[in-house]
Amino acid sequence: EVQLVESGGGLVKPGSSLKLSCVASGFTFSSYGMHWIRQAPKKGLEWIALIYYDSSNKYYADSVKGRFTISRDNSKNTLYLEMNSLRSEDTAMYYCAKYAGSDYFDYWGQGVMVTVSS
Amino acid sequence: DIQMTQSPASLSASLEEIVTITCQASQDIGNWLAWYQQKPGKSPQLLIYDATSLADGVPSRFSGSRSGTQYSLKISRLQVEDIGSYYCQQAHSNPNTFGAGTKLELK
C-alpha cells in the first residue's frame, strides 16, 4: 500500500524558515518524480514544486521560486521542502504527491499545516 | 500560465441525480486533464486522468469527457459518499494549474 506521511509543519513568524519532510513507502520511491502541492485555508489547490526521480530536474511555481527548495534522499525514501523567507500568504496545508505520469498525482499524503503569523 | 475556469463554484443535488461539472481551459491542452475529489478534511484523490480514463478503484458512475477546450466530469447517480469538492487540473504544461473547485452538497 502506498503511503506518504508529511511532517515538520507548525506556526512560524514571517521571515522564518521551515523544512517539511515526506516519508514514502509502498512503492519504489527512487523511480518516481514527486511534487509538493499546497492548499490555503478554504481555498483551492496550488502546485508548487516538482523533483525528478533522480533529482536531475526541479521546477517551482513563481510564487515560491527563490524561497523554497525541493530535494529528496532516495536512500531514506524521503522528500523535503525547505521554505525560507516565509510570508503570511504561505499559510496552507502542504501535501506531497507522487508523480503518476504526465504530471498527474495518483497518491497524496495526509498533509501538514504551515501557519505563518506574527 | 494556462487558466482553468471551473463551474459551478457550488452545487446542490439530490441522491441519484446526474451531476455535471465543467472546466474550460484558456488554451489547447489536448487530453492532459485530470479530475480530483476531495472529501471534507481529507486529501484529494485522483478520479479521472487523460480527460476520460478512470483511475483505479473509482466507481463507474464517474466519467469524463472533452469537447474542444471544455472538459466535463459527470456523476451519473449521485451517492452520499460523493459529497465533497472537485478540482480539475491541466497537465499539459508547467506550471500545472487547477480549477478553483466545485463544492458539491446534498439537497
PDB file of C-alpha atoms in Angstrom:
ATOM      1  CA  GLU A   1       0.000   0.000   0.000  1.00  0.00           C
ATOM      2  CA  VAL A   2       1.373   3.396  -0.999  1.00  0.00           C
ATOM      3  CA  GLN A   3       1.797   5.744   1.946  1.00  0.00           C
ATOM      4  CA  LEU A   4       3.071   9.305   2.066  1.00  0.00           C
ATOM      5  CA  VAL A   5       3.496  10.859   5.506  1.00  0.00           C
ATOM      6  CA  GLU A   6       4.354  14.543   5.856  1.00  0.00           C
ATOM      7  CA  SER A   7       5.816  16.197   8.927  1.00  0.00           C
ATOM      8  CA  GLY A   8       7.579  19.373  10.005  1.00  0.00           C
ATOM      9  CA  GLY A   9       4.770  21.896   9.878  1.00  0.00           C
ATOM     10  CA  GLY A  10       3.880  24.415  12.549  1.00  0.00           C
ATOM     11  CA  LEU A  11       3.362  28.046  13.487  1.00  0.00           C
ATOM     12  CA  VAL A  12       6.177  30.391  12.497  1.00  0.00           C
ATOM     13  CA  LYS A  13       6.708  34.145  12.198  1.00  0.00           C
ATOM     14  CA  PRO A  14       7.030  35.979   8.893  1.00  0.00           C
ATOM     15  CA  GLY A  15      10.576  35.793   7.560  1.00  0.00           C
ATOM     16  CA  SER A  16      11.235  32.466   9.269  1.00  0.00           C
ATOM     17  CA  SER A  17      12.290  29.150   7.775  1.00  0.00           C
ATOM     18  CA  LEU A  18      10.816  25.685   7.984  1.00  0.00           C
ATOM     19  CA  LYS A  19      11.661  22.299   6.467  1.00  0.00           C
ATOM     20  CA  LEU A  20       8.949  19.790   5.609  1.00  0.00           C
ATOM     21  CA  SER A  21       9.535  16.072   5.156  1.00  0.00           C
ATOM     22  CA  CYS A  22       7.533  13.398   3.379  1.00  0.00           C
ATOM     23  CA  VAL A  23       8.361   9.759   4.028  1.00  0.00           C
ATOM     24  CA  ALA A  24       7.237   7.370   1.308  1.00  0.00           C
ATOM     25  CA  SER A  25       6.511   3.653   1.459  1.00  0.00           C
ATOM     26  CA  GLY A  26       4.768   1.003  -0.596  1.00  0.00           C
ATOM     27  CA  PHE A  27       6.447   1.816  -3.912  1.00  0.00           C
ATOM     28  CA  THR A  28       9.932   2.232  -5.376  1.00  0.00           C
ATOM     29  CA  PHE A  29      10.467   5.831  -4.318  1.00  0.00           C
ATOM     30  CA  SER A  30      13.668   6.241  -6.337  1.00  0.00           C
ATOM     31  CA  SER A  31      11.771   5.575  -9.592  1.00  0.00           C
ATOM     32  CA  TYR A  32       9.207   8.367  -9.352  1.00  0.00           C
ATOM     33  CA  GLY A  33       9.116  12.115  -9.518  1.00  0.00           C
ATOM     34  CA  MET A  34       7.484  13.804  -6.548  1.00  0.00           C
ATOM     35  CA  HIS A  35       5.527  17.011  -6.073  1.00  0.00           C
ATOM     36  CA  TRP A  36       4.555  19.451  -3.356  1.00  0.00           C
ATOM     37  CA  ILE A  37       1.092  20.984  -3.599  1.00  0.00           C
ATOM     38  CA  ARG A  38      -0.500  23.369  -1.120  1.00  0.00           C
ATOM     39  CA  GLN A  39      -3.974  24.494  -0.176  1.00  0.00           C
ATOM     40  CA  ALA A  40      -4.622  27.723   1.703  1.00  0.00           C
ATOM     41  CA  PRO A  41      -7.481  27.573   4.235  1.00  0.00           C
ATOM     42  CA  LYS A  42     -10.844  27.304   2.472  1.00  0.00           C
ATOM     43  CA  LYS A  43      -9.103  27.753  -0.878  1.00  0.00           C
ATOM     44  CA  GLY A  44      -8.165  25.679  -3.914  1.00  0.00           C
ATOM     45  CA  LEU A  45      -5.073  23.697  -4.789  1.00  0.00           C
ATOM     46  CA  GLU A  46      -1.774  25.209  -5.897  1.00  0.00           C
ATOM     47  CA  TRP A  47       1.074  23.144  -7.315  1.00  0.00           C
ATOM     48  CA  ILE A  48       4.385  24.488  -6.009  1.00  0.00           C
ATOM     49  CA  ALA A  49       7.277  22.161  -6.822  1.00  0.00           C
ATOM     50  CA  LEU A  50       8.391  19.051  -8.713  1.00  0.00           C
ATOM     51  CA  ILE A  51      11.557  16.992  -8.450  1.00  0.00           C
ATOM     52  CA  TYR A  52      12.523  14.255 -10.873  1.00  0.00           C
ATOM     53  CA  TYR A  53      13.201  10.725  -9.619  1.00  0.00           C
ATOM     54  CA  ASP A  54      16.976  11.273  -9.716  1.00  0.00           C
ATOM     55  CA  SER A  55      16.941  14.962  -8.653  1.00  0.00           C
ATOM     56  CA  SER A  56      18.201  15.895 -12.135  1.00  0.00           C
ATOM     57  CA  ASN A  57      15.466  18.484 -12.607  1.00  0.00           C
ATOM     58  CA  LYS A  58      13.483  20.672 -10.270  1.00  0.00           C
ATOM     59  CA  TYR A  59      10.638  23.041 -11.096  1.00  0.00           C
ATOM     60  CA  TYR A  60       8.893  25.671  -8.986  1.00  0.00           C
ATOM     61  CA  ALA A  61       5.832  27.851  -9.101  1.00  0.00           C
ATOM     62  CA  ASP A  62       6.643  31.543  -9.471  1.00  0.00           C
ATOM     63  CA  SER A  63       5.061  32.181  -6.053  1.00  0.00           C
ATOM     64  CA  VAL A  64       7.820  30.221  -4.278  1.00  0.00           C
ATOM     65  CA  LYS A  65      10.756  30.392  -6.692  1.00  0.00           C
ATOM     66  CA  GLY A  66      13.919  31.574  -4.969  1.00  0.00           C
ATOM     67  CA  ARG A  67      12.464  30.968  -1.492  1.00  0.00           C
ATOM     68  CA  PHE A  68      11.593  27.263  -1.466  1.00  0.00           C
ATOM     69  CA  THR A  69      13.851  24.328  -2.318  1.00  0.00           C
ATOM     70  CA  ILE A  70      12.664  20.817  -3.107  1.00  0.00           C
ATOM     71  CA  SER A  71      15.039  17.908  -2.527  1.00  0.00           C
ATOM     72  CA  ARG A  72      14.993  14.199  -1.890  1.00  0.00           C
ATOM     73  CA  ASP A  73      17.057  11.429  -0.318  1.00  0.00           C
ATOM     74  CA  ASN A  74      16.316   8.199  -2.148  1.00  0.00           C
ATOM     75  CA  SER A  75      18.283   6.183   0.432  1.00  0.00           C
ATOM     76  CA  LYS A  76      15.779   7.345   3.069  1.00  0.00           C
ATOM     77  CA  ASN A  77      12.661   7.324   0.836  1.00  0.00           C
ATOM     78  CA  THR A  78      12.157  10.929   1.870  1.00  0.00           C
ATOM     79  CA  LEU A  79      11.120  14.092   0.057  1.00  0.00           C
ATOM     80  CA  TYR A  80      11.839  17.538   1.511  1.00  0.00           C
ATOM     81  CA  LEU A  81      10.668  21.102   1.094  1.00  0.00           C
ATOM     82  CA  GLU A  82      12.877  23.773   2.591  1.00  0.00           C
ATOM     83  CA  MET A  83      10.959  27.016   2.976  1.00  0.00           C
ATOM     84  CA  ASN A  84      12.717  30.314   3.617  1.00  0.00           C
ATOM     85  CA  SER A  85      11.526  33.914   3.951  1.00  0.00           C
ATOM     86  CA  LEU A  86       8.050  32.703   4.812  1.00  0.00           C
ATOM     87  CA  ARG A  87       5.133  35.070   4.273  1.00  0.00           C
ATOM     88  CA  SER A  88       1.578  35.103   5.588  1.00  0.00           C
ATOM     89  CA  GLU A  89       0.379  34.026   2.143  1.00  0.00           C
ATOM     90  CA  ASP A  90       2.363  30.785   2.527  1.00  0.00           C
ATOM     91  CA  THR A  91      -0.098  29.702   5.215  1.00  0.00           C
ATOM     92  CA  ALA A  92      -1.562  26.468   3.891  1.00  0.00           C
ATOM     93  CA  MET A  93      -1.854  22.728   4.153  1.00  0.00           C
ATOM     94  CA  TYR A  94       1.121  21.251   2.307  1.00  0.00           C
ATOM     95  CA  TYR A  95       0.751  17.914   0.545  1.00  0.00           C
ATOM     96  CA  CYS A  96       3.379  15.731  -1.018  1.00  0.00           C
ATOM     97  CA  ALA A  97       2.140  13.768  -4.006  1.00  0.00           C
ATOM     98  CA  LYS A  98       3.505  11.009  -6.191  1.00  0.00           C
ATOM     99  CA  TYR A  99       4.017  11.561  -9.892  1.00  0.00           C
ATOM    100  CA  ALA A 100       1.606   9.335 -11.809  1.00  0.00           C
ATOM    101  CA  GLY A 101       2.983  10.009 -15.252  1.00  0.00           C
ATOM    102  CA  SER A 102       2.042  13.020 -17.360  1.00  0.00           C
ATOM    103  CA  ASP A 103       2.167  15.245 -14.275  1.00  0.00           C
ATOM    104  CA  TYR A 104      -0.889  13.752 -12.633  1.00  0.00           C
ATOM    105  CA  PHE A 105      -0.860  12.990  -8.911  1.00  0.00           C
ATOM    106  CA  ASP A 106      -2.047   9.492  -8.048  1.00  0.00           C
ATOM    107  CA  TYR A 107      -1.215   9.375  -4.329  1.00  0.00           C
ATOM    108  CA  TRP A 108      -1.262  12.205  -1.819  1.00  0.00           C
ATOM    109  CA  GLY A 109      -0.118  12.453   1.768  1.00  0.00           C
ATOM    110  CA  GLN A 110      -2.460  13.494   4.557  1.00  0.00           C
ATOM    111  CA  GLY A 111      -0.952  16.974   4.547  1.00  0.00           C
ATOM    112  CA  VAL A 112       0.919  19.099   7.075  1.00  0.00           C
ATOM    113  CA  MET A 113      -0.209  22.551   8.168  1.00  0.00           C
ATOM    114  CA  VAL A 114       2.070  25.561   7.971  1.00  0.00           C
ATOM    115  CA  THR A 115       0.884  28.785   9.577  1.00  0.00           C
ATOM    116  CA  VAL A 116       2.853  31.992   9.116  1.00  0.00           C
ATOM    117  CA  SER A 117       1.729  34.662  11.544  1.00  0.00           C
ATOM    118  CA  SER A 118       3.229  37.227  13.879  1.00  0.00           C
TER     119      SER A 118
ATOM    120  CA  ASP B   1       0.182  30.102 -17.391  1.00  0.00           C
ATOM    121  CA  ILE B   2      -2.847  28.106 -18.529  1.00  0.00           C
ATOM    122  CA  GLN B   3      -6.027  29.163 -16.748  1.00  0.00           C
ATOM    123  CA  MET B   4      -8.658  26.578 -15.828  1.00  0.00           C
ATOM    124  CA  THR B   5     -12.119  28.090 -15.345  1.00  0.00           C
ATOM    125  CA  GLN B   6     -14.276  25.688 -13.380  1.00  0.00           C
ATOM    126  CA  SER B   7     -18.039  25.903 -12.913  1.00  0.00           C
ATOM    127  CA  PRO B   8     -20.183  25.942 -10.963  1.00  0.00           C
ATOM    128  CA  ALA B   9     -18.412  27.025  -7.774  1.00  0.00           C
ATOM    129  CA  SER B  10     -21.028  25.198  -5.738  1.00  0.00           C
ATOM    130  CA  LEU B  11     -23.757  22.744  -6.496  1.00  0.00           C
ATOM    131  CA  SER B  12     -26.609  21.247  -4.513  1.00  0.00           C
ATOM    132  CA  ALA B  13     -28.044  17.980  -5.816  1.00  0.00           C
ATOM    133  CA  SER B  14     -30.271  15.114  -4.696  1.00  0.00           C
ATOM    134  CA  LEU B  15     -29.321  11.471  -4.301  1.00  0.00           C
ATOM    135  CA  GLU B  16     -29.419   9.525  -7.599  1.00  0.00           C
ATOM    136  CA  GLU B  17     -29.332  12.776  -9.559  1.00  0.00           C
ATOM    137  CA  ILE B  18     -26.982  13.312 -12.507  1.00  0.00           C
ATOM    138  CA  VAL B  19     -24.305  15.892 -11.714  1.00  0.00           C
ATOM    139  CA  THR B  20     -22.052  17.640 -14.236  1.00  0.00           C
ATOM    140  CA  ILE B  21     -19.060  19.883 -13.502  1.00  0.00           C
ATOM    141  CA  THR B  22     -17.144  21.660 -16.243  1.00  0.00           C
ATOM    142  CA  CYS B  23     -13.697  23.164 -16.772  1.00  0.00           C
ATOM    143  CA  GLN B  24     -12.701  25.486 -19.572  1.00  0.00           C
ATOM    144  CA  ALA B  25      -9.027  25.678 -20.482  1.00  0.00           C
ATOM    145  CA  SER B  26      -7.596  29.007 -21.650  1.00  0.00           C
ATOM    146  CA  GLN B  27      -5.746  27.242 -24.474  1.00  0.00           C
ATOM    147  CA  ASP B  28      -5.487  23.848 -26.097  1.00  0.00           C
ATOM    148  CA  ILE B  29      -4.358  21.216 -23.584  1.00  0.00           C
ATOM    149  CA  GLY B  30      -5.324  18.148 -25.592  1.00  0.00           C
ATOM    150  CA  ASN B  31      -6.383  15.347 -23.263  1.00  0.00           C
ATOM    151  CA  TRP B  32      -3.968  16.407 -20.482  1.00  0.00           C
ATOM    152  CA  LEU B  33      -6.682  16.882 -17.909  1.00  0.00           C
ATOM    153  CA  ALA B  34      -7.377  15.247 -14.570  1.00  0.00           C
ATOM    154  CA  TRP B  35     -10.202  15.410 -12.045  1.00  0.00           C
ATOM    155  CA  TYR B  36      -9.755  15.050  -8.281  1.00  0.00           C
ATOM    156  CA  GLN B  37     -12.224  14.547  -5.461  1.00  0.00           C
ATOM    157  CA  GLN B  38     -11.553  15.975  -2.019  1.00  0.00           C
ATOM    158  CA  LYS B  39     -13.798  14.845   0.808  1.00  0.00           C
ATOM    159  CA  PRO B  40     -14.084  17.154   3.854  1.00  0.00           C
ATOM    160  CA  GLY B  41     -10.922  17.058   5.961  1.00  0.00           C
ATOM    161  CA  LYS B  42      -9.153  14.676   3.561  1.00  0.00           C
ATOM    162  CA  SER B  43      -6.508  14.938   0.878  1.00  0.00           C
ATOM    163  CA  PRO B  44      -7.510  14.935  -2.806  1.00  0.00           C
ATOM    164  CA  GLN B  45      -7.879  11.675  -4.733  1.00  0.00           C
ATOM    165  CA  LEU B  46      -7.397  11.145  -8.444  1.00  0.00           C
ATOM    166  CA  LEU B  47     -10.659  10.271 -10.209  1.00  0.00           C
ATOM    167  CA  ILE B  48     -10.041  10.774 -13.921  1.00  0.00           C
ATOM    168  CA  TYR B  49      -6.863  11.271 -15.961  1.00  0.00           C
ATOM    169  CA  ASP B  50      -6.224  11.895 -19.661  1.00  0.00           C
ATOM    170  CA  ALA B  51      -9.654  13.570 -19.683  1.00  0.00           C
ATOM    171  CA  THR B  52     -11.626  10.318 -19.886  1.00  0.00           C
ATOM    172  CA  SER B  53      -9.702   7.488 -18.161  1.00  0.00           C
ATOM    173  CA  LEU B  54     -10.978   6.256 -14.814  1.00  0.00           C
ATOM    174  CA  ALA B  55      -8.348   5.901 -12.093  1.00  0.00           C
ATOM    175  CA  ASP B  56      -8.004   2.579 -10.272  1.00  0.00           C
ATOM    176  CA  GLY B  57     -10.819   1.842  -7.849  1.00  0.00           C
ATOM    177  CA  VAL B  58     -13.042   4.723  -8.953  1.00  0.00           C
ATOM    178  CA  PRO B  59     -16.721   3.772  -9.357  1.00  0.00           C
ATOM    179  CA  SER B  60     -18.057   3.608 -12.899  1.00  0.00           C
ATOM    180  CA  ARG B  61     -20.707   6.251 -12.150  1.00  0.00           C
ATOM    181  CA  PHE B  62     -17.886   8.788 -12.641  1.00  0.00           C
ATOM    182  CA  SER B  63     -16.957   9.685 -16.212  1.00  0.00           C
ATOM    183  CA  GLY B  64     -15.023  12.389 -18.018  1.00  0.00           C
ATOM    184  CA  SER B  65     -15.465  13.921 -21.428  1.00  0.00           C
ATOM    185  CA  ARG B  66     -13.957  16.575 -23.654  1.00  0.00           C
ATOM    186  CA  SER B  67     -15.281  18.960 -26.262  1.00  0.00           C
ATOM    187  CA  GLY B  68     -12.520  21.154 -27.623  1.00  0.00           C
ATOM    188  CA  THR B  69     -11.102  23.022 -24.655  1.00  0.00           C
ATOM    189  CA  GLN B  70     -14.099  22.269 -22.418  1.00  0.00           C
ATOM    190  CA  TYR B  71     -13.928  19.290 -20.097  1.00  0.00           C
ATOM    191  CA  SER B  72     -16.694  17.732 -18.065  1.00  0.00           C
ATOM    192  CA  LEU B  73     -16.945  15.430 -15.068  1.00  0.00           C
ATOM    193  CA  LYS B  74     -20.222  13.562 -14.786  1.00  0.00           C
ATOM    194  CA  ILE B  75     -21.586  11.633 -11.829  1.00  0.00           C
ATOM    195  CA  SER B  76     -24.368   9.502 -13.223  1.00  0.00           C
ATOM    196  CA  ARG B  77     -26.220   8.732  -9.970  1.00  0.00           C
ATOM    197  CA  LEU B  78     -25.127  10.847  -7.002  1.00  0.00           C
ATOM    198  CA  GLN B  79     -24.357   8.906  -3.809  1.00  0.00           C
ATOM    199  CA  VAL B  80     -23.824  10.189  -0.263  1.00  0.00           C
ATOM    200  CA  GLU B  81     -20.127   9.311  -0.433  1.00  0.00           C
ATOM    201  CA  ASP B  82     -19.682  11.630  -3.441  1.00  0.00           C
ATOM    202  CA  ILE B  83     -20.153  14.740  -1.326  1.00  0.00           C
ATOM    203  CA  GLY B  84     -17.084  16.977  -1.262  1.00  0.00           C
ATOM    204  CA  SER B  85     -15.121  19.254  -3.548  1.00  0.00           C
ATOM    205  CA  TYR B  86     -13.961  18.531  -7.068  1.00  0.00           C
ATOM    206  CA  TYR B  87     -10.997  20.040  -8.914  1.00  0.00           C
ATOM    207  CA  CYS B  88      -9.802  19.853 -12.489  1.00  0.00           C
ATOM    208  CA  GLN B  89      -6.066  20.069 -13.258  1.00  0.00           C
ATOM    209  CA  GLN B  90      -4.233  20.570 -16.519  1.00  0.00           C
ATOM    210  CA  ALA B  91      -1.043  18.580 -17.054  1.00  0.00           C
ATOM    211  CA  HIS B  92      -0.204  19.988 -20.490  1.00  0.00           C
ATOM    212  CA  SER B  93       2.465  22.436 -19.372  1.00  0.00           C
ATOM    213  CA  ASN B  94       4.271  23.809 -16.351  1.00  0.00           C
ATOM    214  CA  PRO B  95       3.096  25.133 -14.057  1.00  0.00           C
ATOM    215  CA  ASN B  96       0.340  22.583 -13.620  1.00  0.00           C
ATOM    216  CA  THR B  97      -2.780  24.549 -12.750  1.00  0.00           C
ATOM    217  CA  PHE B  98      -6.012  23.633 -11.046  1.00  0.00           C
ATOM    218  CA  GLY B  99      -9.532  24.909 -11.402  1.00  0.00           C
ATOM    219  CA  ALA B 100     -10.923  26.844  -8.429  1.00  0.00           C
ATOM    220  CA  GLY B 101     -13.044  23.874  -7.386  1.00  0.00           C
ATOM    221  CA  THR B 102     -16.694  22.880  -7.134  1.00  0.00           C
ATOM    222  CA  LYS B 103     -18.261  22.208  -3.762  1.00  0.00           C
ATOM    223  CA  LEU B 104     -20.925  19.523  -4.095  1.00  0.00           C
ATOM    224  CA  GLU B 105     -23.588  19.297  -1.401  1.00  0.00           C
ATOM    225  CA  LEU B 106     -26.708  17.239  -0.852  1.00  0.00           C
ATOM    226  CA  LYS B 107     -30.031  18.934  -1.396  1.00  0.00           C
TER     227      LYS B 107
END
